[in-house]
mmCIF file of C-alpha atoms in Angstrom:
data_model
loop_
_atom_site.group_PDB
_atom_site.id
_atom_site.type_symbol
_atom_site.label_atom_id
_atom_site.label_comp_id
_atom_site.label_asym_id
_atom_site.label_seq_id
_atom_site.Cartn_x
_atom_site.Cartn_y
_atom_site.Cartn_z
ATOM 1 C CA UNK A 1 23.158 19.925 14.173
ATOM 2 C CA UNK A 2 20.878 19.874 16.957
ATOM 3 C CA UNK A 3 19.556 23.301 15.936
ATOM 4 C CA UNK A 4 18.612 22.429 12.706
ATOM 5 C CA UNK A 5 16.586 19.273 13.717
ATOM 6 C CA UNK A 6 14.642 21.675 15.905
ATOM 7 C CA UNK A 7 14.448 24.331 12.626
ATOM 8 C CA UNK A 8 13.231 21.417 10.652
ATOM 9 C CA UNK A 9 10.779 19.903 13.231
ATOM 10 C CA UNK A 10 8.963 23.569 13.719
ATOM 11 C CA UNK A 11 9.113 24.157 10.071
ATOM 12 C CA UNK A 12 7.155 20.483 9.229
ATOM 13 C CA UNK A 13 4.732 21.366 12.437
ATOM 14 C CA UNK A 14 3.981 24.621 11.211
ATOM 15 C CA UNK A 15 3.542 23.043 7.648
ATOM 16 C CA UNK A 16 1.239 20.155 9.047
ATOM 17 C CA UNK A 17 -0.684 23.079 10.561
ATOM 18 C CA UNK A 18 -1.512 25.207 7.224
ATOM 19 C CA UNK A 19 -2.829 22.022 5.490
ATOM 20 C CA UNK A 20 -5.055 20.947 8.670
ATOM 21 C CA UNK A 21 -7.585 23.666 8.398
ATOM 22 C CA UNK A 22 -11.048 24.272 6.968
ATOM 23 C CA UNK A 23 -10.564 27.756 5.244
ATOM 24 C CA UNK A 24 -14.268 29.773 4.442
ATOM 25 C CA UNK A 25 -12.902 30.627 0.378
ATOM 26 C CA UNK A 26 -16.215 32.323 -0.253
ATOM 27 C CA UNK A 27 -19.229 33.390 0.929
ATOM 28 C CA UNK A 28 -22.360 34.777 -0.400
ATOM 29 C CA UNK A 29 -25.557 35.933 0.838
ATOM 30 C CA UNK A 30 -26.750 35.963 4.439
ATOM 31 C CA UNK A 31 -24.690 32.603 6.094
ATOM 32 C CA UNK A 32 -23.877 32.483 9.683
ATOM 33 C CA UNK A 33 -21.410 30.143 12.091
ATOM 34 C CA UNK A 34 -21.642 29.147 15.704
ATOM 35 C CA UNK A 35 -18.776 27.377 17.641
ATOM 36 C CA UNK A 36 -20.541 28.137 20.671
ATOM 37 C CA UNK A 37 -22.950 30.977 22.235
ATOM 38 C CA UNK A 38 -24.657 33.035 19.717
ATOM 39 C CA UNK A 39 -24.634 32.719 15.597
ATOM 40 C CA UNK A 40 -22.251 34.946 14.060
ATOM 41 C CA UNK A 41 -21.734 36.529 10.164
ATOM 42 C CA UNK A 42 -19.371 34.044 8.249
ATOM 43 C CA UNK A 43 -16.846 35.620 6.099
ATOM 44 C CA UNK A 44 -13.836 35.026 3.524
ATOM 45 C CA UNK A 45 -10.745 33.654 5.036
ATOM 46 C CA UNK A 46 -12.203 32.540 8.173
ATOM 47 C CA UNK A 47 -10.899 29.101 9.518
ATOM 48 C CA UNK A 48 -13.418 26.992 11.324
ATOM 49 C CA UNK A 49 -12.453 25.184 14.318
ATOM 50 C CA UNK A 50 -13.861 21.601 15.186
ATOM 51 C CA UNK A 51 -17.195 21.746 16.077
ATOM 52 C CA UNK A 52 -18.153 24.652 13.924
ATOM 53 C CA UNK A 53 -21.469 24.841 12.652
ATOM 54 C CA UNK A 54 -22.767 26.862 9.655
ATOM 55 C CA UNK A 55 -25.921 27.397 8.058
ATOM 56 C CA UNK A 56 -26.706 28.799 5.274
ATOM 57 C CA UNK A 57 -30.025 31.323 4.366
ATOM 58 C CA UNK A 58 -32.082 31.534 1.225
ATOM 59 C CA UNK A 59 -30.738 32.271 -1.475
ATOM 60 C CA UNK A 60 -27.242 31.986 0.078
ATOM 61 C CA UNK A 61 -23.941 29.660 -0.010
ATOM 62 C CA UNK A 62 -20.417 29.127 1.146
ATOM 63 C CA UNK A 63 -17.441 27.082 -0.046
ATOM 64 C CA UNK A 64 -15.057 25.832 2.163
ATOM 65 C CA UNK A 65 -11.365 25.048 1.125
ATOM 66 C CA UNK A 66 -10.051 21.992 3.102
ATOM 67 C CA UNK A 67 -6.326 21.059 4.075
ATOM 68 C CA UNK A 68 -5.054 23.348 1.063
ATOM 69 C CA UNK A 69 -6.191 20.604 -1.740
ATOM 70 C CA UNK A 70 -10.348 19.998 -1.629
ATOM 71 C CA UNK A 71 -13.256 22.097 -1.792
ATOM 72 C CA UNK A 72 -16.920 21.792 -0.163
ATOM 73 C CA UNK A 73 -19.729 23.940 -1.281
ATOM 74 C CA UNK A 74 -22.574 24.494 1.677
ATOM 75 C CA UNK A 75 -25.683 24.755 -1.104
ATOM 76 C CA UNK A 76 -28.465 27.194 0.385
ATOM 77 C CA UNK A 77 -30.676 26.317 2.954
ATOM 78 C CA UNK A 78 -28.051 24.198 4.905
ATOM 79 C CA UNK A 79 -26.801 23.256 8.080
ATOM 80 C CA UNK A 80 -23.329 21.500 8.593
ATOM 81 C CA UNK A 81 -21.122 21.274 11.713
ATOM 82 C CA UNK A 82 -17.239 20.877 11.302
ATOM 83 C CA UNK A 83 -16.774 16.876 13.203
ATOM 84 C CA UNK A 84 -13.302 16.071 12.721
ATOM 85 C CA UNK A 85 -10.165 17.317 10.519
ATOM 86 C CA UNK A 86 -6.514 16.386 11.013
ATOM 87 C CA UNK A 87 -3.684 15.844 8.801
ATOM 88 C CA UNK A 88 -0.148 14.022 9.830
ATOM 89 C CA UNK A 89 2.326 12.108 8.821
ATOM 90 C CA UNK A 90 2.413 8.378 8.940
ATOM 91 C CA UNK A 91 4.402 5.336 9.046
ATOM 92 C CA UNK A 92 3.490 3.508 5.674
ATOM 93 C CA UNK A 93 5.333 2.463 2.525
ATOM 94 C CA UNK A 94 2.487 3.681 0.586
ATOM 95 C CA UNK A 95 1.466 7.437 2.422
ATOM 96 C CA UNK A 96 3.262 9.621 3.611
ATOM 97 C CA UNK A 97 0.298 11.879 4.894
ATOM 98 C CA UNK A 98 -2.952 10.851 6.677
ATOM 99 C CA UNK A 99 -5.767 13.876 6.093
ATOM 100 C CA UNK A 100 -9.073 12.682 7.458
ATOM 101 C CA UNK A 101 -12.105 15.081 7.518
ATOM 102 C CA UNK A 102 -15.691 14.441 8.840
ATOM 103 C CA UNK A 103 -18.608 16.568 8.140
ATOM 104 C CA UNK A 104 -22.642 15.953 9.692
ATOM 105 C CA UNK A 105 -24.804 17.439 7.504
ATOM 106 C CA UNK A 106 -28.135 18.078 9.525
ATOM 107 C CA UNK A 107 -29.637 19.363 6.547
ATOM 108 C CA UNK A 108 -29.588 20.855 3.243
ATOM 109 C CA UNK A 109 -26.931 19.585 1.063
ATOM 110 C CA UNK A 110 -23.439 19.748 -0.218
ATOM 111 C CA UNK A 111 -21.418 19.279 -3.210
ATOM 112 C CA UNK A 112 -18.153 18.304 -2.411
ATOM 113 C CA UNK A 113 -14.347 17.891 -4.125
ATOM 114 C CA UNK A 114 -12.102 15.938 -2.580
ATOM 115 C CA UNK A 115 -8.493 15.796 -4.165
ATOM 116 C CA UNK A 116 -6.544 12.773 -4.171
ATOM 117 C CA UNK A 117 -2.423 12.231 -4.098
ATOM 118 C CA UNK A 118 -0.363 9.241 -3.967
ATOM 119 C CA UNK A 119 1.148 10.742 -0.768
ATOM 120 C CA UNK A 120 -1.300 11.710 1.148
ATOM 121 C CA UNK A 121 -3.436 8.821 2.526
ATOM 122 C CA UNK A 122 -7.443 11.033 2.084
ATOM 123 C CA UNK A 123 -10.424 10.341 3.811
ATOM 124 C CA UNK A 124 -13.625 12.886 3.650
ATOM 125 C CA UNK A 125 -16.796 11.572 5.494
ATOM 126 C CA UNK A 126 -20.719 12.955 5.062
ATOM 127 C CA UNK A 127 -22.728 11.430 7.713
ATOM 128 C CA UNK A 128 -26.464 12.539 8.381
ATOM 129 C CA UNK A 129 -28.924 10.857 10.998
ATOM 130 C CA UNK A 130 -29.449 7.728 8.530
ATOM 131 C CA UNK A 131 -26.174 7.121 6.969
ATOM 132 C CA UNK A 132 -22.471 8.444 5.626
ATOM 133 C CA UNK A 133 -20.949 8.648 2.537
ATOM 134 C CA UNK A 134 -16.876 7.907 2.573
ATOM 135 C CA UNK A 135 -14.897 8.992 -0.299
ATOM 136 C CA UNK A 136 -11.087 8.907 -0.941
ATOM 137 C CA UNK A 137 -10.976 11.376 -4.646
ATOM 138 C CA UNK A 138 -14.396 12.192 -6.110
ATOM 139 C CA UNK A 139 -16.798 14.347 -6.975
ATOM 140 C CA UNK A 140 -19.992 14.179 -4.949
ATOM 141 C CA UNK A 141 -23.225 15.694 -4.138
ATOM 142 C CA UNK A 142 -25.120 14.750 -0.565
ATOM 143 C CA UNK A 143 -28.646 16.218 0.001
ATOM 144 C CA UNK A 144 -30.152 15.047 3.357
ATOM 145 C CA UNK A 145 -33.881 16.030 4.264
ATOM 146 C CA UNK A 146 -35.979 14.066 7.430
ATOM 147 C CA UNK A 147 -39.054 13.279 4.497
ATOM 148 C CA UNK A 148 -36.564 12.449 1.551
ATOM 149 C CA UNK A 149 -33.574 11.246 3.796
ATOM 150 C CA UNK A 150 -30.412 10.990 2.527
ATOM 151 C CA UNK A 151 -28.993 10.744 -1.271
ATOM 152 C CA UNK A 152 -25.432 10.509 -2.882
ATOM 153 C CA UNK A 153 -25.322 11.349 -5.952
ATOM 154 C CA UNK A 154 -21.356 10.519 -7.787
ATOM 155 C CA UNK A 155 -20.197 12.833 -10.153
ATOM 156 C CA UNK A 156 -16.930 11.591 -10.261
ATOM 157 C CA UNK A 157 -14.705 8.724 -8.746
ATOM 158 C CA UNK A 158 -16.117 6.443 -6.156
ATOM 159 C CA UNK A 159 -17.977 6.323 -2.922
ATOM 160 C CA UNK A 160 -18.844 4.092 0.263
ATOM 161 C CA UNK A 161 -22.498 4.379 1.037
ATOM 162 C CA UNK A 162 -23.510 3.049 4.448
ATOM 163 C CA UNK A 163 -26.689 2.891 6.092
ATOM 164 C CA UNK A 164 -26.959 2.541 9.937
ATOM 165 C CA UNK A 165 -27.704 -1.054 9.489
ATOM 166 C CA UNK A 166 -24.028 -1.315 8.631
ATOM 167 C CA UNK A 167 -25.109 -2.216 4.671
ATOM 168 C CA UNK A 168 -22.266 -0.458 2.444
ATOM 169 C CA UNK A 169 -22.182 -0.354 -1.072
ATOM 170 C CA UNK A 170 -19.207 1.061 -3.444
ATOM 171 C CA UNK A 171 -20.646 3.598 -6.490
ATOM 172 C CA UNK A 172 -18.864 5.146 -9.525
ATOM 173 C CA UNK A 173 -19.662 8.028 -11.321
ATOM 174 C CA UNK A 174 -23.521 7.950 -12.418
ATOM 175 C CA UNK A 175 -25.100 5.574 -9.582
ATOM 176 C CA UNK A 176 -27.048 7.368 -6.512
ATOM 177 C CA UNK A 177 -27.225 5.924 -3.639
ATOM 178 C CA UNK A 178 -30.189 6.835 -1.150
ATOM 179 C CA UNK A 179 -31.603 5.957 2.422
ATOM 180 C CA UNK A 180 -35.075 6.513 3.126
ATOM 181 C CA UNK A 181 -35.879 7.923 6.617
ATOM 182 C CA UNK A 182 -37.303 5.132 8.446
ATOM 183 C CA UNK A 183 -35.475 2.744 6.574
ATOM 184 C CA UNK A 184 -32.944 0.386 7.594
ATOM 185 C CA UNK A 185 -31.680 -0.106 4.235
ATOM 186 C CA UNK A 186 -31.126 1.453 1.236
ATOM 187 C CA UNK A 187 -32.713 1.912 -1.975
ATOM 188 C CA UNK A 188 -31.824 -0.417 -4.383
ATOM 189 C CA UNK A 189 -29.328 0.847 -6.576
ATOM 190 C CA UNK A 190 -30.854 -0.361 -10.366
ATOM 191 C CA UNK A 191 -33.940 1.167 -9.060
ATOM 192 C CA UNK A 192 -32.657 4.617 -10.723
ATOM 193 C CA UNK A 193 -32.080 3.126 -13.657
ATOM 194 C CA UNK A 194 -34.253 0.125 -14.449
ATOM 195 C CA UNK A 195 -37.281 2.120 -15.958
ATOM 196 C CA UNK A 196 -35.533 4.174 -18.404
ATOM 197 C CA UNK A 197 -33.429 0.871 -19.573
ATOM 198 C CA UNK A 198 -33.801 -0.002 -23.397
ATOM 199 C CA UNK A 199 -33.944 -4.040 -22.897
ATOM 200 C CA UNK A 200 -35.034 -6.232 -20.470
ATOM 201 C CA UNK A 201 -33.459 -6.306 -16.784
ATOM 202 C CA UNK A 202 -34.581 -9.458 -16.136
ATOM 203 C CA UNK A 203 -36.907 -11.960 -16.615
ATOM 204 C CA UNK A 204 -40.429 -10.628 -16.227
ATOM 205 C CA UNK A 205 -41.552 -14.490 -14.406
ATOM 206 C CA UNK A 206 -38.715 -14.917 -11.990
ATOM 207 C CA UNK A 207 -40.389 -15.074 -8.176
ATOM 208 C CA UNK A 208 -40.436 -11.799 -6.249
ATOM 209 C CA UNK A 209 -37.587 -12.881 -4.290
ATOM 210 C CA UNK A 210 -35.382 -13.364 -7.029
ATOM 211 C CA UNK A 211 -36.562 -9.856 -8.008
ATOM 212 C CA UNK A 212 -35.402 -8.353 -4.857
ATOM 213 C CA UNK A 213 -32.579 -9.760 -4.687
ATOM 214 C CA UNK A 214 -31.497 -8.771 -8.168
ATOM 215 C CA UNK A 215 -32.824 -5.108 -7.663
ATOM 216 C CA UNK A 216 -30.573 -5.304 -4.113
ATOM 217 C CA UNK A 217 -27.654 -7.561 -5.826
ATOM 218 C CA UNK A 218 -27.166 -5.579 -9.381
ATOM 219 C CA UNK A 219 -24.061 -3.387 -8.198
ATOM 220 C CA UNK A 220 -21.519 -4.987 -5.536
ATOM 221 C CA UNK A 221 -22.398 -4.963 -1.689
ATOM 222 C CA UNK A 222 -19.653 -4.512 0.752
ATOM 223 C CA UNK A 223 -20.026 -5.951 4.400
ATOM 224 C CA UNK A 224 -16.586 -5.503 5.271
ATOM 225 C CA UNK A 225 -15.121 -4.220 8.791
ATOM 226 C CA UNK A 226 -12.008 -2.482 6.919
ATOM 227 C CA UNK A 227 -11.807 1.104 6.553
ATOM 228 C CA UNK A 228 -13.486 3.183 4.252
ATOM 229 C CA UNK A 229 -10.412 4.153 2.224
ATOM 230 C CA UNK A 230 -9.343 0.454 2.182
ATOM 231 C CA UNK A 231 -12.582 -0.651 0.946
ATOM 232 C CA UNK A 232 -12.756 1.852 -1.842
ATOM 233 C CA UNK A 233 -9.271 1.094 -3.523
ATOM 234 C CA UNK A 234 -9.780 -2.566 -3.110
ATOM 235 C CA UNK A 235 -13.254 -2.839 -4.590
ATOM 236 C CA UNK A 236 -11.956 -0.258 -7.517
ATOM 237 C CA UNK A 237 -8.841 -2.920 -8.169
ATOM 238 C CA UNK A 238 -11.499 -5.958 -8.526
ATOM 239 C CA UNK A 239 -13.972 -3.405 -11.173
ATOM 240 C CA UNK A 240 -10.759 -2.770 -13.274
ATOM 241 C CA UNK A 241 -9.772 -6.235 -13.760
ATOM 242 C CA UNK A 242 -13.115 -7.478 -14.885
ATOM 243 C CA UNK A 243 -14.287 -7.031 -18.803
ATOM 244 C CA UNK A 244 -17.525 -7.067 -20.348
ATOM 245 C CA UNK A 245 -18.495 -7.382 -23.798
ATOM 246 C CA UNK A 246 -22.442 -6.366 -25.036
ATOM 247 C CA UNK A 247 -23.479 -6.790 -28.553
ATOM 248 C CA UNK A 248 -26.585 -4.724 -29.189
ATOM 249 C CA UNK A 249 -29.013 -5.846 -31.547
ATOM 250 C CA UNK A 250 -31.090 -2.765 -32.483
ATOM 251 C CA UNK A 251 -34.286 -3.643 -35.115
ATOM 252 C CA UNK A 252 -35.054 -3.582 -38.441
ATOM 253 C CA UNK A 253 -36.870 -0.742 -39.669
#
């Protein structure tokens, strides 16, 4: 008995240990890695240790597998360092498994494809000198640039977008969010969107606070101290319970 408990404990360690890892799947073009010491050629089937850093030439990308289930693409022109990855089991009723992965992007950008399971409790973070984007399943892209700063752009699922100021703000598929360098805010969401809109956003003679505050107000902002993951479900619950009808009156020809 005792000899399978120790069978079964090095079988789940060694199991635990083939999902934590950041796997190079591809590579193409002229991108290098450093862990320490001098920059070295990246290739296929590498696994990058915390504190990795690759960049990425002209011309040139690399996508990353991570923990055996999600996928990050380094776009050209990038620089990313490996923060944090880890993946364990856990006592909840919910999870099972806790895989949390945290990536600085210095520059450059990233498009990234995080898988989610109702085991396995996910948690991917982008952070760049001006804010982080925290995802649990999605589809994102995350450019950061010192004159443009940083933007999230969802392609799929949701997102937390914080800025340093600690202002976090939840985003489904379609919305950007975006921190100007220099700014302790961000962008205002509706600010994408309000100039292509077909009808009014609001009315043209409210005061200029009212129209900041709508332009900052128009999607949900989170202040909450909870974690990212928690955040994200719980704000996605409240979205799916509310309904809203529109009746569009288009004109007479």
């Amino acid at each position: 008995m005792k000899k399978i408990l120790i069978m079964t404990t090095i079988f789940l360690f060694f199991t635990t240990l083939a999902y934590s890892e950041v796997r190079v799947l591809k590579v193409k073009g002229k991108v290098s890695y450093k862990t320490s010491g001098y920059w070295k050629t990246l290739r296929n089937g590498m696994v990058l240790k915390r504190g990795t850093k690759v960049s990425t030439s002209f011309r040139s990308w690399a996508i990353l597998k991570i923990n055996n289930r999600s996928y990050v693409r380094v776009k050209p022109l990038s620089l990313i360092k490996v923060y944090t990855n880890s993946y364990r089991t856990i006592k909840s009723k919910r999870y099972r498994y806790r895989a949390s992965t945290h990536i600085g992007l210095r520059r450059g950008g990233i498009r990234a494809k995080i898988s989610r399971n109702k085991r396995i409790k996910t948690i991917f973070k982008v952070s760049t000198p001006i804010a982080t984007s925290s995802v649990r399943g999605t589809y994102e892209e995350v450019t950061y640039g010192p004159e443009k700063g940083m933007v999230i752009k969802v392609l799929e699922g949701s997102i937390l977008g914080k800025s340093l100021n600690g202002l976090s703000r939840i985003l489904k598929k379609g919305l950007v969010f975006r921190v100007r360098s220099g700014d302790s805010a961000p962008v205002p969401i509706i600010a994408y969107i309000k100039n292509k809109s077909i009808i009014v956003i609001h009315d043209p003679n409210i005061s200029s606070d009212e129209s900041n505050s709508h332009n900052y107000h128009g999607e949900d902002v989170v202040n909450s101290t909870d974690g990212a993951a928690n955040t994200i479900d719980s704000e996605i619950k409240k979205s799916e319970k509310s309904k809203l009808n529109v009746i569009v009156n288009w004109p007479q020809k």
